[in-house]
CSV table of C-alpha atoms in Angstrom, one decimal:
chain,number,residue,atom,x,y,z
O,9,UNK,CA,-17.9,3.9,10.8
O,10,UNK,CA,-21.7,5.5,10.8
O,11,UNK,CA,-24.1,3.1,12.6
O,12,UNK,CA,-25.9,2.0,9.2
O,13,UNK,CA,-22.7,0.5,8.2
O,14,UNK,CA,-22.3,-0.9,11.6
O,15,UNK,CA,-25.4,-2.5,11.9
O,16,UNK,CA,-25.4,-3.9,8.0
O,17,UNK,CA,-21.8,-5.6,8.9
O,18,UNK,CA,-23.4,-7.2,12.7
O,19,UNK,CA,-26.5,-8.3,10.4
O,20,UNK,CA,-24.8,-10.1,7.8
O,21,UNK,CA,-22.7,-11.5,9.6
O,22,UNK,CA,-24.5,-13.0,12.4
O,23,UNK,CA,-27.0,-14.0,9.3
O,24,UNK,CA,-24.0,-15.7,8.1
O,25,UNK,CA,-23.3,-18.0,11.0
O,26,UNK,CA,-27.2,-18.7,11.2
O,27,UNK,CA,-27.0,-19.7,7.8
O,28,UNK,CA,-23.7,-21.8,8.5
O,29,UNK,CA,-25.9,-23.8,11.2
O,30,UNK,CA,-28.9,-24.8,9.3
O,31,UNK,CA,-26.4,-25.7,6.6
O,32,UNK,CA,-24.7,-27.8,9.0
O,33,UNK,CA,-28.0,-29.2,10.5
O,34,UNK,CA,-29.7,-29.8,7.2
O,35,UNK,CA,-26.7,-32.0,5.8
O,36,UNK,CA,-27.1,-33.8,9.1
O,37,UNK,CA,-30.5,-35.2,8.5
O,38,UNK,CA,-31.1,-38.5,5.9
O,39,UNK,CA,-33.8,-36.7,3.3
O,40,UNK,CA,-33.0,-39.3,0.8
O,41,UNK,CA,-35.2,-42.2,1.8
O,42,UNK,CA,-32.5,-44.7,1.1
O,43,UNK,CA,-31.0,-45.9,4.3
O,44,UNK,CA,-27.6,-45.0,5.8
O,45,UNK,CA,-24.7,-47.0,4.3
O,46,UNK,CA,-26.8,-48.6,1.1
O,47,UNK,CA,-26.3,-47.9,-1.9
O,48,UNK,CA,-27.8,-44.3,-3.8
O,49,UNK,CA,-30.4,-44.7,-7.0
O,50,UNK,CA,-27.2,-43.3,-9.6
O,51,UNK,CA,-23.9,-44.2,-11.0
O,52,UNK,CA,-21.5,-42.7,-13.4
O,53,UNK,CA,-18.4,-44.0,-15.6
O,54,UNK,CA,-19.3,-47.2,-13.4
O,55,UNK,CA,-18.8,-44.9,-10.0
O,56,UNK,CA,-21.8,-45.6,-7.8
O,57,UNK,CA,-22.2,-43.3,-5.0
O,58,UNK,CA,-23.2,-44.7,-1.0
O,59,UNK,CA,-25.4,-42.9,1.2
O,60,UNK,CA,-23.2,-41.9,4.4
O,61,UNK,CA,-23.3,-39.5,6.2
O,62,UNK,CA,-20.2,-36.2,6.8
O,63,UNK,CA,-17.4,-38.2,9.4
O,64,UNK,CA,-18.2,-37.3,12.8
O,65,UNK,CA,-15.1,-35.8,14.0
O,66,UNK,CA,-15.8,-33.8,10.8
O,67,UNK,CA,-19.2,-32.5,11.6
O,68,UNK,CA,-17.6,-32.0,15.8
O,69,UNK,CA,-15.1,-29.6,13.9
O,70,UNK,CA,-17.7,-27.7,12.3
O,71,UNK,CA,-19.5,-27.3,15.9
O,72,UNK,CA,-16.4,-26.2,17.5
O,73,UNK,CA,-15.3,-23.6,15.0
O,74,UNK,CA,-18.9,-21.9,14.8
O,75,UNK,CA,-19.1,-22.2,18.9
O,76,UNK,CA,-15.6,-20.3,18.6
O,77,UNK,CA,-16.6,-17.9,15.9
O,78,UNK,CA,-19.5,-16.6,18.5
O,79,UNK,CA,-16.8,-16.8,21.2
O,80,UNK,CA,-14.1,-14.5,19.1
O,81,UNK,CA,-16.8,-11.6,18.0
O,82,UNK,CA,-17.7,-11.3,21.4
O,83,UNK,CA,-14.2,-11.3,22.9
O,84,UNK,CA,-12.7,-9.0,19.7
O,85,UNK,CA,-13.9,-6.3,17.4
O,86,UNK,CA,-16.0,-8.0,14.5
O,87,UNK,CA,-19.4,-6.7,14.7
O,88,UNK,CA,-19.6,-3.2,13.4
O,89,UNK,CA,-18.4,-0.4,16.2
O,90,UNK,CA,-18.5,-3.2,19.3
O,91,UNK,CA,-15.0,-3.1,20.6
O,92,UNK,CA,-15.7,-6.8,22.0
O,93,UNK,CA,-15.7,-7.5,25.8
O,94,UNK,CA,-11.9,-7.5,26.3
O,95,UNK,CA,-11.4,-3.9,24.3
O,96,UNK,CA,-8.8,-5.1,21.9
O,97,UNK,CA,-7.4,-2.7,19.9
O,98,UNK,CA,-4.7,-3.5,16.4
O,99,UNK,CA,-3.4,-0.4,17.0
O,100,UNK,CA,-4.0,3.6,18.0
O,101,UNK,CA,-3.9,4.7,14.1
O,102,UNK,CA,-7.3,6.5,14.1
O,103,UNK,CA,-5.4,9.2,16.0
O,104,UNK,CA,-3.0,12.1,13.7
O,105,UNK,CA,-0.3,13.2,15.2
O,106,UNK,CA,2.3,11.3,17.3
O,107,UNK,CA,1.8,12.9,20.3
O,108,UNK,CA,-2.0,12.2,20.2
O,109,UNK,CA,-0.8,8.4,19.3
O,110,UNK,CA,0.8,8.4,22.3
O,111,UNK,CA,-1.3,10.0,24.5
O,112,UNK,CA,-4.1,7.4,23.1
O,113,UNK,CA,-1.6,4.5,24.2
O,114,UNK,CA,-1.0,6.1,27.9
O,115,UNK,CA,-4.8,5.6,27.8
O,116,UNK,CA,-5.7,2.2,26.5
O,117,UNK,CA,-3.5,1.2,29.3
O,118,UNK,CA,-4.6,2.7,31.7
O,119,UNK,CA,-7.7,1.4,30.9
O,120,UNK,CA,-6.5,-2.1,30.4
O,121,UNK,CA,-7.2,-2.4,27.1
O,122,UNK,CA,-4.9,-4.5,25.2
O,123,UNK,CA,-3.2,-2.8,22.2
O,124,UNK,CA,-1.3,-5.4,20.4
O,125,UNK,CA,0.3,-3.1,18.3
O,126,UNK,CA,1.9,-1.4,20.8
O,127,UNK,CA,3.5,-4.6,22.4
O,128,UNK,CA,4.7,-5.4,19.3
O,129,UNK,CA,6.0,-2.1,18.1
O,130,UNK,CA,7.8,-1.8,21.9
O,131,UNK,CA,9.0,-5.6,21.6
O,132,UNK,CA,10.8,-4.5,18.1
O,133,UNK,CA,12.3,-1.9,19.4
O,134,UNK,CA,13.6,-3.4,22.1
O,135,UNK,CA,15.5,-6.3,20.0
O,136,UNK,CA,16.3,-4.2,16.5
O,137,UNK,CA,16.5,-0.2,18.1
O,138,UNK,CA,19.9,-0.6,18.9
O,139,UNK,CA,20.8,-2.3,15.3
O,140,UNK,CA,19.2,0.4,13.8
O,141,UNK,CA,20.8,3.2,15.9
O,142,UNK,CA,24.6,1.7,15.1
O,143,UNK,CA,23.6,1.9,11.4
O,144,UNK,CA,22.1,5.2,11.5
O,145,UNK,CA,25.6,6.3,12.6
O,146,UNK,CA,27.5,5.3,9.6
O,147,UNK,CA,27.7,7.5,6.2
O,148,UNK,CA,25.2,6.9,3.5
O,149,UNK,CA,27.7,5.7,1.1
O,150,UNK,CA,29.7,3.8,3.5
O,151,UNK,CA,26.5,1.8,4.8
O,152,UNK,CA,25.4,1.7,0.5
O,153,UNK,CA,28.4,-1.3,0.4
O,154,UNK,CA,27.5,-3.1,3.2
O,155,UNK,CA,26.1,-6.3,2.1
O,156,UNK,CA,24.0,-6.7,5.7
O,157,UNK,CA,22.8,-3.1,5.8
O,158,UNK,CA,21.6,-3.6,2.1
O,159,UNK,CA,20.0,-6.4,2.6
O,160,UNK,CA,18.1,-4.7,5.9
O,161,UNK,CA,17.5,-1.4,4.0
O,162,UNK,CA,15.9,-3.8,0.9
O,163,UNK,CA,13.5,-5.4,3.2
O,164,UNK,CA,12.4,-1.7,4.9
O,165,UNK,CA,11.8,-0.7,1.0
O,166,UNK,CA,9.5,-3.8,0.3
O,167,UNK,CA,7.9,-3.4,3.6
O,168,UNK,CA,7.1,0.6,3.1
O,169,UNK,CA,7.9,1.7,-0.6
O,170,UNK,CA,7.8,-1.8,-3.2
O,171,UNK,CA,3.9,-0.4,-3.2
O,172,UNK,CA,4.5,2.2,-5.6
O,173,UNK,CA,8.3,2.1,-6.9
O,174,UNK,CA,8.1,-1.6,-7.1
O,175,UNK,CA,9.9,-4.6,-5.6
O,176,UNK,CA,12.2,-3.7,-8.2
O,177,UNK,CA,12.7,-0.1,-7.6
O,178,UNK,CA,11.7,0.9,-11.3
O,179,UNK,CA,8.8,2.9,-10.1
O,180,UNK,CA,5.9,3.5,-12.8
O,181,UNK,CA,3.5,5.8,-14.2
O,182,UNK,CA,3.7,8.3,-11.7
O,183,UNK,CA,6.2,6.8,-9.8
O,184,UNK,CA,10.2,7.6,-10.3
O,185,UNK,CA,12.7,4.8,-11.4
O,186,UNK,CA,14.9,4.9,-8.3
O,187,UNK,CA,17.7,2.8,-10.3
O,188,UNK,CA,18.5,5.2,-12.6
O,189,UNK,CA,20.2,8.8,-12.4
O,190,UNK,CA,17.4,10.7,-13.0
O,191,UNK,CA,16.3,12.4,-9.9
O,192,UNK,CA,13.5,15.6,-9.3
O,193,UNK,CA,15.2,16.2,-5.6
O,194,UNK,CA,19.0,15.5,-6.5
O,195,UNK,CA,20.2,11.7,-5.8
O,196,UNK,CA,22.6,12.7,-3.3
O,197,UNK,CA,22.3,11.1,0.2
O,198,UNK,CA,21.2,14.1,2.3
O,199,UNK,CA,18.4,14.7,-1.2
O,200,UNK,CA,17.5,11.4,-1.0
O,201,UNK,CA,16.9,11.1,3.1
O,202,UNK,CA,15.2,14.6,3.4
O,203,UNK,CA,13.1,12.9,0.6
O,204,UNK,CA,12.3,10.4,3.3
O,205,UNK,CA,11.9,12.4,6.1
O,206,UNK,CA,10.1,15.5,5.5
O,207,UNK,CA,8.1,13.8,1.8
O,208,UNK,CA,7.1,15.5,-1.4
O,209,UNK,CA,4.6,17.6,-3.0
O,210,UNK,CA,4.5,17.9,-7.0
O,211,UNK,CA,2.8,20.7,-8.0
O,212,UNK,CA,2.4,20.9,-11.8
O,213,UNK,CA,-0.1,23.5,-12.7
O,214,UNK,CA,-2.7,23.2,-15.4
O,215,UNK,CA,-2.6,25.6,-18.2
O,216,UNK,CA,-6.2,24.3,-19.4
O,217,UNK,CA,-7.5,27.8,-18.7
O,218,UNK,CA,-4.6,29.9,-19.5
O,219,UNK,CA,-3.9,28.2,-23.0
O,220,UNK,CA,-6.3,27.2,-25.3
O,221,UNK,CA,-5.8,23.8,-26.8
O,222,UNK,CA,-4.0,24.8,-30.1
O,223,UNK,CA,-1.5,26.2,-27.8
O,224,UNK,CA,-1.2,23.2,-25.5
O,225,UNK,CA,-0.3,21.3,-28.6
O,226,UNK,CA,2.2,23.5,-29.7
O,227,UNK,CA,4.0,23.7,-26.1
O,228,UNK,CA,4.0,20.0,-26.3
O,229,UNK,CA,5.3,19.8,-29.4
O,230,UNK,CA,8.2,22.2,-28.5
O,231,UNK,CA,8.9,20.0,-25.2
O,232,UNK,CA,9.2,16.8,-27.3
O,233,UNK,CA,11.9,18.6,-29.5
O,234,UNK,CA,13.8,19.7,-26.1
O,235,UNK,CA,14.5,15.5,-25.8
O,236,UNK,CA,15.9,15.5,-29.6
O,237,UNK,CA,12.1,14.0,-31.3
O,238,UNK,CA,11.2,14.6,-34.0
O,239,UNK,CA,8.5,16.9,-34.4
O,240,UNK,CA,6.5,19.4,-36.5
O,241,UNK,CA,9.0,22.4,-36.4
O,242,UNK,CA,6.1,24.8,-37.0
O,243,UNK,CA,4.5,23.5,-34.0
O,244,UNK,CA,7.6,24.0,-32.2
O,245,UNK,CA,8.5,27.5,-32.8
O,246,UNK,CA,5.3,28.3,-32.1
O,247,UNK,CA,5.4,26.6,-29.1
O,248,UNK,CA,8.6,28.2,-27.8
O,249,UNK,CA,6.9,31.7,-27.6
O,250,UNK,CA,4.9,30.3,-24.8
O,251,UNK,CA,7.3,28.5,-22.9
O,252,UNK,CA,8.9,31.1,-20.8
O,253,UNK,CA,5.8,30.4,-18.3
O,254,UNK,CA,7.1,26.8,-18.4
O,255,UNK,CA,11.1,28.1,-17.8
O,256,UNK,CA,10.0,29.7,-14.5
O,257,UNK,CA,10.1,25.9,-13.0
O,258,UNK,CA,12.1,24.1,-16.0
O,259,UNK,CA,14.7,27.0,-16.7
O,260,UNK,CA,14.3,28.1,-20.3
O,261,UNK,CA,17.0,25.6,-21.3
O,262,UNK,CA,14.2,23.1,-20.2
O,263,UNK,CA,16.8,21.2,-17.5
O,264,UNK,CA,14.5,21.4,-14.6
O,265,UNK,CA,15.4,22.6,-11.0
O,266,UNK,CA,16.0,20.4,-8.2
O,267,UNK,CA,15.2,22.6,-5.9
O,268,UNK,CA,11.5,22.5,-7.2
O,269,UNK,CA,11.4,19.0,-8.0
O,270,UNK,CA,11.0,20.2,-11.6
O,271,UNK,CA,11.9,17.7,-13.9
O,272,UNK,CA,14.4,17.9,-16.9
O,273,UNK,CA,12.4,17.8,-19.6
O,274,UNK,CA,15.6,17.5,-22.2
O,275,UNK,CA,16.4,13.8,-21.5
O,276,UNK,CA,13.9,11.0,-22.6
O,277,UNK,CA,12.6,10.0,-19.0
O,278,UNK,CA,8.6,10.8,-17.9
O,279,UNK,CA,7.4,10.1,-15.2
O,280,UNK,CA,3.9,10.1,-16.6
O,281,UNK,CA,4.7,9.0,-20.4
O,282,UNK,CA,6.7,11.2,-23.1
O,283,UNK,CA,3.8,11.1,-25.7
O,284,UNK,CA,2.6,14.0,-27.5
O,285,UNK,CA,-1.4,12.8,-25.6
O,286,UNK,CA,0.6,12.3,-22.3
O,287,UNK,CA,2.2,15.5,-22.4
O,288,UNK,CA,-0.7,17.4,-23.0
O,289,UNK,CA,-2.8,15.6,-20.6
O,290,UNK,CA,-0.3,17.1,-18.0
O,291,UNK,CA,0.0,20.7,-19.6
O,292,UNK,CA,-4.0,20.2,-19.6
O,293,UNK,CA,-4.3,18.7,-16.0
O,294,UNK,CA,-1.5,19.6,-14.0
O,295,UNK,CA,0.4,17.0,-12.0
O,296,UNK,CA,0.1,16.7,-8.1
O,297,UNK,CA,1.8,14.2,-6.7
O,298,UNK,CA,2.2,13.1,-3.3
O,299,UNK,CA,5.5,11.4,-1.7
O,300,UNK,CA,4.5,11.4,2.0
O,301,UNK,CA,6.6,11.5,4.9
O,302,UNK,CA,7.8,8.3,6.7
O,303,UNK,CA,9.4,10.0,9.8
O,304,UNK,CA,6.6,9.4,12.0
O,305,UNK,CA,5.9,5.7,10.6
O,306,UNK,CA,9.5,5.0,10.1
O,307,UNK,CA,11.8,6.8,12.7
O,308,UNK,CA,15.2,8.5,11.3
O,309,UNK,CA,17.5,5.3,12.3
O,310,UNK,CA,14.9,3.4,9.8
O,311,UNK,CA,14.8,5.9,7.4
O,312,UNK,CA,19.2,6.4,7.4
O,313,UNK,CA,19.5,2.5,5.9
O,314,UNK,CA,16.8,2.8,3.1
O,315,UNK,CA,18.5,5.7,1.7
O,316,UNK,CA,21.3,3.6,2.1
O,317,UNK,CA,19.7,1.1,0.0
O,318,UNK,CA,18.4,3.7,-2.6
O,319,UNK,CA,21.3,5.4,-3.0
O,320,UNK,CA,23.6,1.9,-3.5
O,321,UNK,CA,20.6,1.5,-6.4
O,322,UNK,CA,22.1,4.1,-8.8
O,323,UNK,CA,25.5,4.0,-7.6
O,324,UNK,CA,26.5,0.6,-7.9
């Protein structure tokens, strides 16, 4: 964080506590002229209001968790780029690379500092490690029927994937259904876990400077027919001539290639919308998208029982 940033968050929010107390002290003073349990100068609906004052035990309470909010920011980060007296650290993510994650850890302790992510990450692993490593030795379809593995590879995939595929696995604009048979990678279980593992990277070119936009709307025309639509057939066979740059992913029967993560592009499934505008917009823009790779979030064992649990999806 740059030290503007750091200083604005340590100004507003000691401001903010200072503004809390005169708050708190201004409600504690009688500005009303009318004394202390008599009755106030208004009434409504036959309501009339009396003049006391917040319940002490209330106003102590609001003392003590101010007193305690100065306590905690000096203790714990809070204010800008101050670590806080203790060092306390959520975790070592600001570091890349695993090694460097762990090196970081090595020196938090030997500094003392307390990492509480790394307590808790070594506490897990401790308790749950061996569950995961007896699962992780069982076949992806084997472990796909086991109600107890499901049920532990569901909660992984709400924890780490729900946020783009969707609690339900249908996935979105952008985002594959994982409950159908559609796959860009293959569905099998080894596809499915190197999916996991090593990640993905779309790479759709755009043609925006190699066709003009006449032809974009003819290639897109000729890719709707590919799915059975109806279409312009003009449009289409015009279209055709210039999708032999599109075969060299697709394959000119317009089936895709796994082994590219191209998609087949003669059913009726898009991943970013099978309209004539969506498909332009994509033979405009290109497509990049990014699955990244959970082996260094994850670990393999983790990994072995969500594909587990994706696979069972479209393989019930």
């Amino acid at each position: 964080m740059s030290s503007f940033w750091s200083a604005w968050i340590i100004v507003l929010t000691l401001a903010f506590l200072v503004f809390i107390i005169w708050l708190l002290r201004w409600n504690m003073t009688n500005y009303t002229g009318i004394k202390e349990g008599e009755l106030m100068d208004h009434e409504f609906d036959g309501i009339v209001e009396i003049n006391n004052p917040l319940p002490r035990w209330w106003m102590i309470l609001f003392w003590v968790t101010i007193v305690w909010g100065f306590i905690y920011l000096a203790l714990f980060p809070g204010l800008g780029n101050f670590k806080g007296l203790l060092g306390w650290s959520s975790s070592n993510q600001e570091v890349r690379s695993l090694e460097e994650s762990r090196a970081a850890t090595e020196a938090h302790r030997e500094a003392g500092l307390i990492v509480q992510y790394d307590r808790e990450m070594k506490s897990a692993e401790e308790e749950f490690g061996p569950i995961f490593a007896a699962l992780s030795e069982r076949p992806i379809p084997e472990l796909a029927k086991d109600e107890d593995a499901v049920e532990i590879g569901q909660r992984l995939f709400l924890q780490n994937c729900a946020q783009c595929h969707g609690s339900n696995a249908m996935g979105g604009k952008g985002f594959p259904n994982l409950t159908d048979d559609d796959w860009l990678y293959g569905g099998s279980p080894e596809a499915i876990k190197t999916s996991l593992i090593q990640g993905r990277q779309g790479q759709m070119p755009a043609f925006d400077g190699q066709f003009n936009d006449q032809q974009i709307t003819e290639l897109a025309t000729y890719v709707l027919s590919l799915s059975g639509r109806k279409v312009d057939p003009e449009l289409a066979s015009a279209g055709k001539q210039n999708f032999a740059v599109c075969a060299a992913c697709h394959g000119m029967d317009g089936k895709g290639n796994q082994q590219l993560g191209a998609p087949n592009l003669t059913d009726n499934i898009w991943l970013y919308g099978g309209s004539q505008a969506a498909i332009e917009e994509t033979l405009h823009n290109g497509r990049n998208g990014v699955m990244p790779a959970w082996i260094d979030i994850l670990g393999e064992d983790k990994i072995h029982v969500i594909s587990a649990y994706v696979y069972g999806l479209s393989n019930d």
